[in-house]
Amino acid sequence: MSHFVYVVHGLGGLRLGMRPLAGFLRKTVPNAVVHIAAANSALLATTDGIEAASARCLAELDREVSALQPAPAFVSLVGVSFGGLVVRHLAAGYFGPGKPRPGFAATFATPHLGITLPYVPLAWWSKTMQDLWRRNDSLERLNSKEGCAALAQFELRICLANVIGDWRVPYAVSALGIGNAAESWSLTAQRTTVNVQCERRDTSAVLNEQQKRWQATLDAVGWLRIDVSLADSWLPHSAITWDALVCQALAKCLER
């Protein structure tokens, strides 16, 4: 075992919902132990904000990795939706002297730039929604140059974003990476299309100046972006983690 992959679910999520993604990662990442975070699985555990959710995950990650013999050479972080913000914050507190090296970081439909619509009614009143609505400085800190420094440590950063149908986390706030036409490629099956390293759609009309600044700071770190169009899915926000074509594209990217 040389690689530990830590998978974190989103707001109001369950470990059960991460099993398809974890199963795919076990088949795809060589010599890997894939662990689905349990730290935020209790009722309302994801409602107390990015920092609190990250602190619980940090303790769990440190405990799980420390128990492994031999120690893994790499630790990679995978976050789904709100979980993507959690693993970004977690990365800043975990890696350093005496720790495994950062492997890859991947975010699935993550509201990197905040949101406009509430997407979990139970959490409308919560600290987490205040974070996501940009009513405090949590995202400002996370998206600053200092906050993004931890991302630069990873050998590969992958951002998966839904192009259509994701009213919870729209493309404009989740898509990072400017793309590279020389490396762009696509996969298509029926009405599902996955574009890798394509030019990002113009989102300037729906972002405010603060969000544009955050986007530029995040882009500067360098991301391999996967744009996903699940035309037949009623739940693209969830389906992005288990769609076979998405997994195929992600596997090719992890071979880099």
Coordinates of N, CA and C in Angstrom, one line a residue:
M1 N 0.8 -1.2 0.0 CA 0.0 0.0 0.0 C 0.9 1.2 0.0
S2 N 0.7 2.1 -1.0 CA 1.5 3.3 -1.1 C 0.7 4.6 -1.2
H3 N -0.7 4.4 -1.2 CA -1.5 5.6 -1.5 C -2.8 5.5 -0.6
F4 N -3.1 6.5 0.1 CA -4.3 6.6 0.9 C -5.2 7.7 0.3
V5 N -6.4 7.3 -0.1 CA -7.4 8.2 -0.7 C -8.5 8.5 0.2
Y6 N -8.8 9.7 0.6 CA -9.8 10.1 1.6 C -10.9 10.8 0.8
V7 N -12.1 10.3 1.0 CA -13.3 10.7 0.2 C -14.3 11.4 1.2
V8 N -14.7 12.6 0.9 CA -15.6 13.4 1.8 C -16.9 13.7 1.1
H9 N -18.0 13.4 1.7 CA -19.3 13.7 1.1 C -19.7 15.1 1.3
G10 N -20.8 15.5 0.8 CA -21.3 16.9 0.8 C -22.2 17.2 2.0
L11 N -22.9 18.3 1.9 CA -23.8 18.8 2.9 C -25.0 17.9 3.0
G12 N -25.2 17.4 4.2 CA -26.3 16.4 4.5 C -26.1 15.1 3.8
G13 N -24.9 14.8 3.4 CA -24.6 13.5 2.7 C -24.4 12.3 3.7
L14 N -24.3 11.2 3.1 CA -24.1 9.9 3.8 C -22.9 9.2 3.2
R15 N -22.2 8.4 4.0 CA -21.2 7.6 3.5 C -21.7 6.6 2.4
L16 N -22.9 6.1 2.6 CA -23.5 5.2 1.6 C -23.4 5.7 0.2
G17 N -23.7 7.0 0.1 CA -23.7 7.6 -1.2 C -22.4 7.7 -1.9
M18 N -21.3 7.6 -1.1 CA -19.9 7.6 -1.7 C -19.4 6.3 -2.1
R19 N -20.1 5.2 -1.8 CA -19.6 3.9 -2.1 C -19.3 3.6 -3.6
P20 N -20.2 4.0 -4.5 CA -19.8 3.8 -5.9 C -18.5 4.5 -6.3
L21 N -18.3 5.8 -5.9 CA -17.1 6.5 -6.2 C -15.9 5.8 -5.5
A22 N -16.1 5.4 -4.3 CA -15.0 4.8 -3.6 C -14.6 3.4 -4.3
G23 N -15.6 2.7 -4.7 CA -15.3 1.5 -5.4 C -14.6 1.7 -6.7
F24 N -14.9 2.7 -7.4 CA -14.2 3.1 -8.7 C -12.8 3.5 -8.4
L25 N -12.5 4.2 -7.3 CA -11.2 4.7 -7.0 C -10.3 3.5 -6.6
R26 N -10.9 2.5 -5.9 CA -10.2 1.3 -5.5 C -9.7 0.5 -6.7
K27 N -10.5 0.5 -7.8 CA -10.1 -0.2 -9.0 C -9.1 0.6 -9.8
T28 N -9.1 1.9 -9.6 CA -8.3 2.8 -10.5 C -7.0 3.3 -10.0
V29 N -6.9 3.5 -8.7 CA -5.7 4.0 -8.1 C -4.8 2.8 -7.6
P30 N -3.7 2.6 -8.2 CA -2.9 1.4 -7.8 C -2.4 1.5 -6.3
N31 N -2.5 0.3 -5.7 CA -2.0 0.1 -4.3 C -2.6 1.2 -3.4
A32 N -3.9 1.4 -3.5 CA -4.5 2.4 -2.7 C -5.5 1.8 -1.6
V33 N -5.5 2.5 -0.5 CA -6.5 2.3 0.5 C -7.5 3.5 0.3
V34 N -8.7 3.2 0.1 CA -9.7 4.3 -0.1 C -10.7 4.3 1.1
H35 N -10.7 5.4 1.8 CA -11.5 5.6 3.0 C -12.6 6.6 2.8
I36 N -13.8 6.3 3.1 CA -14.9 7.2 3.1 C -15.0 7.9 4.4
A37 N -14.9 9.2 4.5 CA -14.9 9.9 5.8 C -16.2 9.6 6.5
A38 N -16.0 9.4 7.8 CA -17.2 9.2 8.7 C -17.4 10.4 9.6
A39 N -16.4 11.3 9.6 CA -16.4 12.4 10.6 C -17.6 13.3 10.6
N40 N -18.2 13.4 9.4 CA -19.3 14.4 9.2 C -20.6 13.7 8.9
S41 N -20.7 12.4 9.2 CA -21.9 11.6 8.8 C -23.1 11.7 9.8
A42 N -22.8 12.2 11.0 CA -23.9 12.3 12.0 C -24.9 13.4 11.5
L43 N -26.2 13.2 12.0 CA -27.2 14.2 11.6 C -26.8 15.6 11.9
L44 N -26.9 16.5 11.0 CA -26.6 17.9 11.0 C -25.1 18.2 11.2
A45 N -24.2 17.1 11.0 CA -22.8 17.3 11.2 C -22.2 18.3 10.2
T46 N -22.8 18.4 9.1 CA -22.2 19.3 8.1 C -22.8 20.7 8.1
T47 N -23.5 21.0 9.1 CA -24.2 22.3 9.1 C -23.4 23.4 9.9
D48 N -22.3 23.1 10.5 CA -21.6 24.0 11.4 C -20.4 24.7 10.7
G49 N -20.4 24.6 9.3 CA -19.4 25.4 8.6 C -18.2 24.6 8.1
I50 N -17.5 25.3 7.1 CA -16.4 24.6 6.5 C -15.3 24.3 7.5
E51 N -15.0 25.2 8.3 CA -13.8 25.0 9.2 C -14.1 23.9 10.2
A52 N -15.3 23.8 10.8 CA -15.6 22.8 11.8 C -15.7 21.4 11.1
A53 N -16.3 21.3 9.9 CA -16.3 20.1 9.2 C -14.9 19.6 8.9
S54 N -14.0 20.6 8.5 CA -12.7 20.2 8.1 C -11.9 19.7 9.4
A55 N -12.1 20.4 10.5 CA -11.4 20.0 11.7 C -11.7 18.5 12.1
R56 N -13.0 18.1 12.0 CA -13.3 16.7 12.3 C -12.6 15.8 11.3
C57 N -12.6 16.2 10.0 CA -12.0 15.3 9.0 C -10.5 15.2 9.2
L58 N -9.9 16.3 9.6 CA -8.5 16.4 9.9 C -8.1 15.4 10.9
A59 N -8.8 15.3 12.0 CA -8.6 14.4 13.1 C -8.7 13.0 12.6
E60 N -9.8 12.7 11.9 CA -10.0 11.4 11.4 C -8.9 10.9 10.4
L61 N -8.6 11.8 9.5 CA -7.5 11.5 8.5 C -6.2 11.2 9.2
D62 N -5.8 12.0 10.1 CA -4.6 11.8 10.8 C -4.6 10.5 11.6
R63 N -5.7 10.2 12.2 CA -5.9 8.9 12.9 C -5.8 7.7 12.0
E64 N -6.5 7.7 10.9 CA -6.5 6.6 9.9 C -5.1 6.4 9.3
V65 N -4.5 7.5 8.9 CA -3.2 7.3 8.2 C -2.1 6.9 9.2
S66 N -2.2 7.4 10.4 CA -1.2 7.0 11.5 C -1.3 5.5 11.8
A67 N -2.5 4.9 11.7 CA -2.6 3.5 12.0 C -2.1 2.6 11.0
L68 N -1.8 3.1 9.8 CA -1.3 2.2 8.7 C 0.2 1.9 8.8
Q69 N 0.5 0.6 8.6 CA 1.9 0.2 8.6 C 2.1 -0.7 7.4
P70 N 3.0 -0.4 6.5 CA 3.8 0.8 6.5 C 3.0 2.1 6.1
A71 N 3.5 3.2 6.4 CA 2.8 4.5 6.1 C 2.7 4.7 4.6
P72 N 1.6 5.2 4.1 CA 1.5 5.5 2.7 C 2.4 6.6 2.3
A73 N 2.9 6.5 1.0 CA 3.7 7.5 0.4 C 3.0 8.7 0.1
F74 N 1.7 8.5 -0.3 CA 0.9 9.6 -0.8 C -0.5 9.6 -0.1
V75 N -1.0 10.8 0.1 CA -2.4 11.0 0.5 C -3.1 11.9 -0.5
S76 N -4.3 11.4 -1.0 CA -5.0 12.2 -2.0 C -6.4 12.5 -1.4
L77 N -7.0 13.6 -1.8 CA -8.2 14.0 -1.2 C -9.3 14.2 -2.3
V78 N -10.5 13.7 -2.0 CA -11.6 13.7 -3.0 C -12.8 14.3 -2.2
G79 N -13.4 15.4 -2.8 CA -14.5 16.0 -2.1 C -15.7 16.2 -3.1
V80 N -16.8 15.8 -2.6 CA -18.1 15.9 -3.4 C -18.9 17.1 -2.9
S81 N -19.3 18.0 -3.8 CA -20.1 19.1 -3.4 C -19.4 19.9 -2.3
F82 N -20.1 20.2 -1.2 CA -19.6 20.9 0.0 C -18.3 20.2 0.5
G83 N -18.2 18.9 0.3 CA -17.0 18.1 0.7 C -15.8 18.6 0.0
G84 N -15.9 19.2 -1.2 CA -14.7 19.7 -1.9 C -14.1 20.9 -1.2
L85 N -15.0 21.7 -0.6 CA -14.5 22.9 0.2 C -13.8 22.3 1.5
V86 N -14.4 21.3 2.1 CA -13.8 20.7 3.3 C -12.4 20.2 3.0
V87 N -12.3 19.4 1.9 CA -10.9 18.9 1.7 C -9.9 19.9 1.3
R88 N -10.4 21.0 0.7 CA -9.4 22.1 0.4 C -8.9 22.7 1.7
H89 N -9.8 23.0 2.6 CA -9.4 23.5 3.9 C -8.6 22.5 4.7
L90 N -8.9 21.2 4.6 CA -8.2 20.2 5.3 C -6.8 20.1 4.8
A91 N -6.6 20.3 3.5 CA -5.2 20.2 2.9 C -4.3 21.2 3.6
A92 N -4.7 22.3 3.9 CA -3.9 23.4 4.5 C -3.4 23.0 5.9
G93 N -4.2 22.1 6.6 CA -3.8 21.8 7.9 C -3.1 20.5 8.1
Y94 N -3.2 19.6 7.0 CA -2.7 18.3 7.2 C -1.2 18.1 6.7
F95 N -0.9 18.5 5.5 CA 0.4 18.2 4.9 C 1.5 19.0 5.6
G96 N 2.7 18.4 5.6 CA 3.8 19.0 6.2 C 4.9 18.0 6.6
P97 N 5.9 18.4 7.3 CA 7.0 17.5 7.7 C 6.4 16.3 8.5
G98 N 6.9 15.1 8.1 CA 6.5 13.9 8.7 C 5.2 13.3 8.2
K99 N 4.6 14.0 7.2 CA 3.3 13.5 6.7 C 3.6 12.9 5.3
P100 N 2.7 12.1 4.7 CA 2.8 11.6 3.4 C 2.8 12.8 2.4
R101 N 3.2 12.6 1.2 CA 3.2 13.6 0.2 C 1.8 13.8 -0.4
P102 N 1.4 15.0 -0.8 CA 0.1 15.1 -1.5 C 0.1 14.4 -2.8
G103 N -0.9 13.7 -3.1 CA -1.1 13.0 -4.4 C -1.9 13.8 -5.3
F104 N -3.2 13.5 -5.4 CA -4.1 14.3 -6.3 C -5.2 14.8 -5.4
A105 N -5.8 15.9 -5.9 CA -7.0 16.4 -5.3 C -8.1 16.5 -6.3
A106 N -9.3 16.1 -6.0 CA -10.4 16.1 -7.0 C -11.7 16.6 -6.3
T107 N -12.4 17.5 -7.0 CA -13.6 18.0 -6.5 C -14.7 17.8 -7.5
F108 N -15.9 17.3 -7.0 CA -17.0 17.0 -7.8 C -18.1 18.0 -7.5
A109 N -18.5 18.8 -8.5 CA -19.7 19.7 -8.3 C -19.6 20.5 -7.0
T110 N -18.4 21.1 -6.8 CA -18.2 21.8 -5.6 C -18.4 23.3 -5.8
P111 N -19.1 24.0 -4.8 CA -19.4 25.4 -4.9 C -18.2 26.3 -4.5
H112 N -17.1 26.2 -5.3 CA -15.9 26.9 -5.0 C -16.1 28.4 -4.8
L113 N -17.1 29.0 -5.5 CA -17.3 30.4 -5.5 C -18.6 30.8 -4.8
G114 N -19.1 29.9 -4.0 CA -20.3 30.1 -3.2 C -21.6 29.8 -4.1
I115 N -22.7 30.0 -3.5 CA -24.0 29.7 -4.2 C -25.0 30.9 -4.0
T116 N -26.0 30.8 -4.8 CA -27.1 31.8 -4.7 C -28.4 31.1 -4.1
L117 N -28.7 29.9 -4.6 CA -29.9 29.2 -4.1 C -29.5 28.3 -3.0
P118 N -30.4 28.2 -1.9 CA -30.2 27.2 -0.9 C -30.5 25.8 -1.4
Y119 N -29.6 24.8 -1.2 CA -29.9 23.5 -1.8 C -30.2 22.4 -0.8
V120 N -30.1 22.7 0.5 CA -30.5 21.7 1.5 C -31.4 22.4 2.5
P121 N -32.8 22.3 2.3 CA -33.7 23.1 3.1 C -33.4 23.0 4.6
L122 N -33.0 21.8 5.1 CA -32.7 21.6 6.5 C -31.6 22.5 7.0
A123 N -30.7 23.0 6.1 CA -29.6 23.7 6.5 C -29.7 25.2 6.3
W124 N -30.8 25.7 5.9 CA -31.0 27.2 5.6 C -30.4 28.1 6.6
W125 N -30.7 27.7 7.9 CA -30.3 28.5 9.0 C -28.9 28.4 9.5
S126 N -28.1 27.5 8.8 CA -26.9 27.0 9.4 C -25.7 27.9 9.1
K127 N -24.6 27.7 9.8 CA -23.3 28.3 9.6 C -22.8 28.0 8.2
T128 N -23.0 26.7 7.8 CA -22.6 26.3 6.4 C -23.2 27.1 5.3
M129 N -24.5 27.4 5.4 CA -25.2 28.2 4.4 C -24.7 29.6 4.5
Q130 N -24.4 30.1 5.6 CA -23.8 31.5 5.7 C -22.4 31.5 5.0
D131 N -21.7 30.4 5.1 CA -20.4 30.3 4.4 C -20.7 30.3 2.9
L132 N -21.6 29.5 2.4 CA -21.8 29.3 1.0 C -22.5 30.5 0.4
W133 N -23.3 31.3 1.2 CA -23.9 32.5 0.7 C -23.0 33.7 0.7
R134 N -21.8 33.5 1.2 CA -20.7 34.5 1.2 C -21.1 35.6 2.2
R135 N -21.8 35.2 3.3 CA -22.2 36.2 4.3 C -21.1 36.3 5.5
N136 N -20.0 35.7 5.3 CA -18.9 35.8 6.2 C -17.6 35.7 5.4
D137 N -16.5 35.6 6.0 CA -15.2 35.6 5.3 C -14.6 34.2 5.1
S138 N -15.4 33.1 5.3 CA -14.8 31.8 5.1 C -14.3 31.5 3.7
L139 N -15.2 31.8 2.7 CA -14.7 31.6 1.3 C -13.7 32.6 0.9
E140 N -13.7 33.8 1.5 CA -12.7 34.8 1.2 C -11.3 34.2 1.6
R141 N -11.2 33.7 2.8 CA -10.0 33.1 3.3 C -9.6 31.9 2.4
L142 N -10.5 31.0 2.2 CA -10.2 29.8 1.4 C -9.8 30.1 0.0
N143 N -10.3 31.1 -0.6 CA -10.0 31.4 -2.0 C -8.9 32.5 -2.2
S144 N -8.3 32.9 -1.1 CA -7.2 33.8 -1.2 C -5.9 33.1 -1.7
K145 N -4.9 33.9 -2.0 CA -3.7 33.2 -2.5 C -3.1 32.3 -1.4
E146 N -3.2 32.8 -0.1 CA -2.7 32.0 1.0 C -3.6 30.7 1.1
G147 N -4.9 30.9 1.0 CA -5.8 29.7 1.1 C -5.6 28.7 0.0
C148 N -5.2 29.2 -1.2 CA -5.0 28.3 -2.3 C -3.6 27.6 -2.3
A149 N -2.7 28.1 -1.5 CA -1.3 27.6 -1.5 C -1.3 26.1 -1.3
A150 N -2.1 25.6 -0.4 CA -2.1 24.1 -0.1 C -2.4 23.3 -1.4
L151 N -3.3 23.9 -2.3 CA -3.6 23.2 -3.5 C -2.4 23.0 -4.4
A152 N -1.5 23.9 -4.4 CA -0.4 23.9 -5.3 C 0.5 22.7 -4.9
Q153 N 0.4 22.1 -3.7 CA 1.3 21.0 -3.3 C 1.0 19.7 -4.1
F154 N -0.3 19.6 -4.5 CA -0.7 18.3 -5.1 C -0.1 18.2 -6.5
E155 N 0.2 16.9 -6.8 CA 0.7 16.6 -8.2 C -0.3 16.8 -9.3
L156 N -1.6 16.7 -8.9 CA -2.6 16.9 -9.9 C -3.9 17.4 -9.2
R157 N -4.5 18.4 -9.8 CA -5.8 18.9 -9.3 C -6.8 18.7 -10.4
I158 N -8.0 18.1 -10.0 CA -9.0 17.8 -11.0 C -10.3 18.4 -10.5
C159 N -11.0 19.1 -11.4 CA -12.2 19.8 -11.1 C -13.3 19.2 -12.0
L160 N -14.3 18.6 -11.5 CA -15.4 18.1 -12.3 C -16.6 18.9 -12.0
A161 N -17.3 19.4 -13.1 CA -18.4 20.4 -13.0 C -19.5 20.0 -13.9
N162 N -20.7 20.1 -13.5 CA -21.9 19.8 -14.3 C -22.2 21.0 -15.2
V163 N -22.3 20.8 -16.5 CA -22.5 21.9 -17.4 C -24.0 22.3 -17.4
I164 N -24.9 21.3 -17.3 CA -26.3 21.5 -17.3 C -27.0 20.9 -16.2
G165 N -28.2 21.4 -15.8 CA -29.1 20.7 -14.9 C -28.8 20.7 -13.4
D166 N -27.6 21.3 -13.0 CA -27.3 21.2 -11.6 C -27.7 22.6 -10.9
W167 N -28.9 22.6 -10.5 CA -29.4 23.9 -9.9 C -28.9 24.1 -8.5
R168 N -28.3 23.0 -7.9 CA -27.7 23.2 -6.5 C -26.4 23.9 -6.6
V169 N -25.5 23.4 -7.5 CA -24.2 24.0 -7.7 C -24.0 24.2 -9.2
P170 N -24.4 25.4 -9.7 CA -24.3 25.6 -11.1 C -22.9 25.6 -11.6
Y171 N -22.8 25.5 -12.9 CA -21.4 25.4 -13.6 C -20.6 26.6 -13.2
A172 N -21.2 27.8 -13.2 CA -20.4 29.0 -13.0 C -19.6 29.1 -11.7
V173 N -20.1 28.4 -10.7 CA -19.4 28.5 -9.4 C -18.6 27.2 -9.1
S174 N -18.7 26.2 -10.0 CA -17.9 25.0 -9.7 C -16.8 24.7 -10.7
A175 N -16.8 25.3 -11.9 CA -15.9 25.0 -12.9 C -14.6 25.9 -12.7
L176 N -13.5 25.2 -12.6 CA -12.2 25.8 -12.4 C -11.2 25.3 -13.5
G177 N -10.2 26.1 -13.9 CA -9.3 25.7 -14.9 C -9.6 26.3 -16.2
I178 N -8.6 26.9 -16.8 CA -8.8 27.6 -18.1 C -8.8 26.7 -19.3
G179 N -8.4 25.5 -19.2 CA -8.4 24.5 -20.3 C -7.1 24.7 -21.1
N180 N -6.9 23.7 -21.9 CA -5.7 23.6 -22.8 C -6.2 22.9 -24.1
A181 N -6.3 23.7 -25.2 CA -6.9 23.2 -26.4 C -6.0 22.0 -27.0
A182 N -4.7 22.1 -26.7 CA -3.8 21.0 -27.2 C -4.0 19.7 -26.5
E183 N -4.6 19.7 -25.3 CA -4.8 18.5 -24.5 C -6.3 18.2 -24.4
S184 N -7.2 18.9 -25.1 CA -8.6 18.7 -24.9 C -9.1 17.4 -25.6
W185 N -10.0 16.7 -25.0 CA -10.6 15.5 -25.6 C -11.9 15.3 -25.0
S186 N -12.7 14.4 -25.7 CA -14.1 14.2 -25.3 C -14.5 12.7 -25.3
L187 N -15.5 12.4 -24.5 CA -16.1 11.1 -24.5 C -17.6 11.3 -24.6
T188 N -18.3 10.5 -25.5 CA -19.7 10.6 -25.6 C -20.4 9.2 -25.6
A189 N -21.5 9.1 -24.9 CA -22.3 7.9 -24.9 C -23.7 8.3 -24.8
Q190 N -24.5 8.0 -25.8 CA -25.9 8.4 -25.8 C -26.0 9.9 -25.6
R191 N -26.7 10.3 -24.5 CA -26.8 11.8 -24.3 C -25.9 12.3 -23.2
T192 N -24.9 11.6 -22.9 CA -23.9 12.0 -21.9 C -22.6 12.4 -22.7
T193 N -22.1 13.6 -22.3 CA -20.9 14.1 -22.9 C -19.9 14.5 -21.8
V194 N -18.7 14.1 -21.9 CA -17.7 14.5 -21.0 C -16.5 15.2 -21.8
N195 N -16.3 16.4 -21.5 CA -15.2 17.2 -22.1 C -14.1 17.4 -21.1
V196 N -12.9 17.1 -21.5 CA -11.7 17.3 -20.6 C -10.8 18.3 -21.2
Q197 N -10.4 19.3 -20.4 CA -9.5 20.3 -20.7 C -10.0 21.2 -21.8
C198 N -11.3 21.3 -22.0 CA -11.9 22.2 -23.0 C -11.9 23.6 -22.5
E199 N -12.2 24.5 -23.4 CA -12.3 25.9 -23.0 C -13.5 26.1 -22.1
R200 N -13.3 26.8 -21.0 CA -14.4 27.0 -20.0 C -15.4 27.9 -20.6
R201 N -16.7 27.6 -20.4 CA -17.8 28.5 -20.9 C -17.7 29.8 -20.2
D202 N -18.1 30.9 -20.8 CA -18.1 32.2 -20.3 C -19.1 32.3 -19.2
T203 N -18.6 32.6 -18.0 CA -19.5 32.7 -16.8 C -19.5 34.1 -16.2
S204 N -18.9 35.0 -16.9 CA -18.7 36.4 -16.3 C -20.0 37.1 -16.1
A205 N -21.0 36.8 -16.8 CA -22.3 37.5 -16.7 C -23.0 37.2 -15.4
V206 N -22.7 36.0 -14.8 CA -23.4 35.6 -13.6 C -22.5 35.6 -12.3
L207 N -21.3 36.0 -12.5 CA -20.4 36.2 -11.3 C -20.2 37.6 -10.9
N208 N -20.1 37.9 -9.6 CA -19.8 39.2 -9.2 C -18.3 39.4 -9.2
E209 N -17.9 40.6 -8.8 CA -16.5 40.9 -8.9 C -15.7 40.1 -7.9
Q210 N -16.2 39.9 -6.7 CA -15.5 39.0 -5.7 C -15.3 37.6 -6.3
Q211 N -16.4 37.1 -6.9 CA -16.3 35.7 -7.4 C -15.3 35.6 -8.6
K212 N -15.3 36.6 -9.4 CA -14.3 36.7 -10.5 C -12.9 36.7 -10.0
R213 N -12.7 37.4 -8.9 CA -11.3 37.4 -8.3 C -10.9 36.1 -7.7
W214 N -11.9 35.5 -7.0 CA -11.6 34.1 -6.5 C -11.3 33.1 -7.6
Q215 N -12.1 33.2 -8.7 CA -11.9 32.3 -9.8 C -10.5 32.5 -10.4
A216 N -10.1 33.7 -10.6 CA -8.7 33.9 -11.1 C -7.7 33.4 -10.2
T217 N -7.8 33.5 -8.9 CA -6.8 33.0 -8.0 C -6.8 31.5 -8.0
L218 N -8.0 30.8 -8.1 CA -8.0 29.4 -8.2 C -7.5 28.9 -9.5
D219 N -7.8 29.6 -10.6 CA -7.3 29.2 -11.9 C -5.8 29.2 -11.9
A220 N -5.2 30.1 -11.3 CA -3.7 30.3 -11.3 C -3.0 29.1 -10.7
V221 N -3.7 28.3 -9.8 CA -3.1 27.1 -9.2 C -2.9 26.0 -10.3
G222 N -3.8 26.0 -11.3 CA -3.8 25.0 -12.3 C -4.6 23.8 -12.1
W223 N -5.7 23.6 -12.9 CA -6.6 22.5 -12.7 C -6.8 21.8 -14.0
L224 N -6.9 20.5 -14.0 CA -7.4 19.7 -15.1 C -8.9 19.6 -15.0
R225 N -9.7 20.3 -15.8 CA -11.1 20.4 -15.7 C -11.9 19.3 -16.5
I226 N -12.9 18.7 -15.9 CA -13.8 17.8 -16.6 C -15.2 18.4 -16.6
D227 N -15.7 18.8 -17.8 CA -17.0 19.3 -17.9 C -18.0 18.1 -18.2
V228 N -19.0 18.0 -17.5 CA -19.9 16.9 -17.6 C -21.3 17.3 -18.0
S229 N -21.9 16.7 -19.1 CA -23.3 17.0 -19.5 C -24.1 15.7 -19.4
L230 N -24.9 15.6 -18.4 CA -25.7 14.4 -18.2 C -27.2 14.8 -18.6
A231 N -27.4 14.7 -19.9 CA -28.7 15.3 -20.4 C -29.9 14.5 -20.0
D232 N -29.7 13.2 -19.6 CA -30.9 12.4 -19.3 C -31.0 12.2 -17.7
S233 N -30.2 12.8 -17.0 CA -30.2 12.6 -15.5 C -31.1 13.6 -14.8
W234 N -31.9 13.1 -13.9 CA -32.7 14.0 -13.1 C -31.9 14.5 -11.9
L235 N -30.8 13.8 -11.6 CA -30.0 14.2 -10.4 C -28.5 14.4 -10.8
P236 N -28.2 15.3 -11.7 CA -26.8 15.4 -12.1 C -25.8 15.7 -11.0
H237 N -26.3 16.4 -9.9 CA -25.5 16.8 -8.8 C -24.9 15.5 -8.1
S238 N -25.8 14.5 -8.1 CA -25.3 13.2 -7.5 C -24.7 12.2 -8.5
A239 N -25.3 12.2 -9.7 CA -24.9 11.3 -10.8 C -23.5 11.5 -11.2
I240 N -23.0 12.7 -11.1 CA -21.6 13.0 -11.5 C -20.6 12.1 -10.8
T241 N -21.0 11.6 -9.7 CA -20.0 10.7 -8.9 C -20.1 9.2 -9.3
W242 N -21.1 8.8 -10.0 CA -21.2 7.4 -10.4 C -21.4 7.1 -11.8
D243 N -21.6 8.1 -12.7 CA -21.8 7.9 -14.1 C -20.6 7.2 -14.7
A244 N -20.8 6.2 -15.5 CA -19.7 5.3 -16.0 C -18.8 6.1 -16.9
L245 N -19.3 7.0 -17.7 CA -18.5 7.8 -18.6 C -17.6 8.8 -17.9
V246 N -18.2 9.4 -16.8 CA -17.4 10.3 -16.0 C -16.2 9.5 -15.3
C247 N -16.5 8.3 -14.8 CA -15.5 7.5 -14.2 C -14.4 7.1 -15.2
Q248 N -14.8 6.9 -16.5 CA -13.8 6.5 -17.5 C -12.9 7.7 -17.8
A249 N -13.5 8.9 -17.9 CA -12.7 10.1 -18.1 C -11.7 10.4 -16.9
L250 N -12.3 10.2 -15.7 CA -11.4 10.4 -14.5 C -10.3 9.4 -14.5
A251 N -10.5 8.2 -14.8 CA -9.5 7.2 -14.8 C -8.4 7.6 -15.8
K252 N -8.7 8.1 -17.0 CA -7.7 8.5 -18.0 C -6.9 9.7 -17.4
C253 N -7.5 10.6 -16.7 CA -6.8 11.7 -16.1 C -5.9 11.3 -15.0
L254 N -6.3 10.3 -14.2 CA -5.4 9.8 -13.1 C -4.2 9.0 -13.6
E255 N -4.2 8.6 -14.9 CA -3.1 7.9 -15.5 C -1.9 8.9 -15.8
R256 N -2.2 10.2 -15.8 CA -1.2 11.2 -16.1 C 0.0 11.1 -15.2

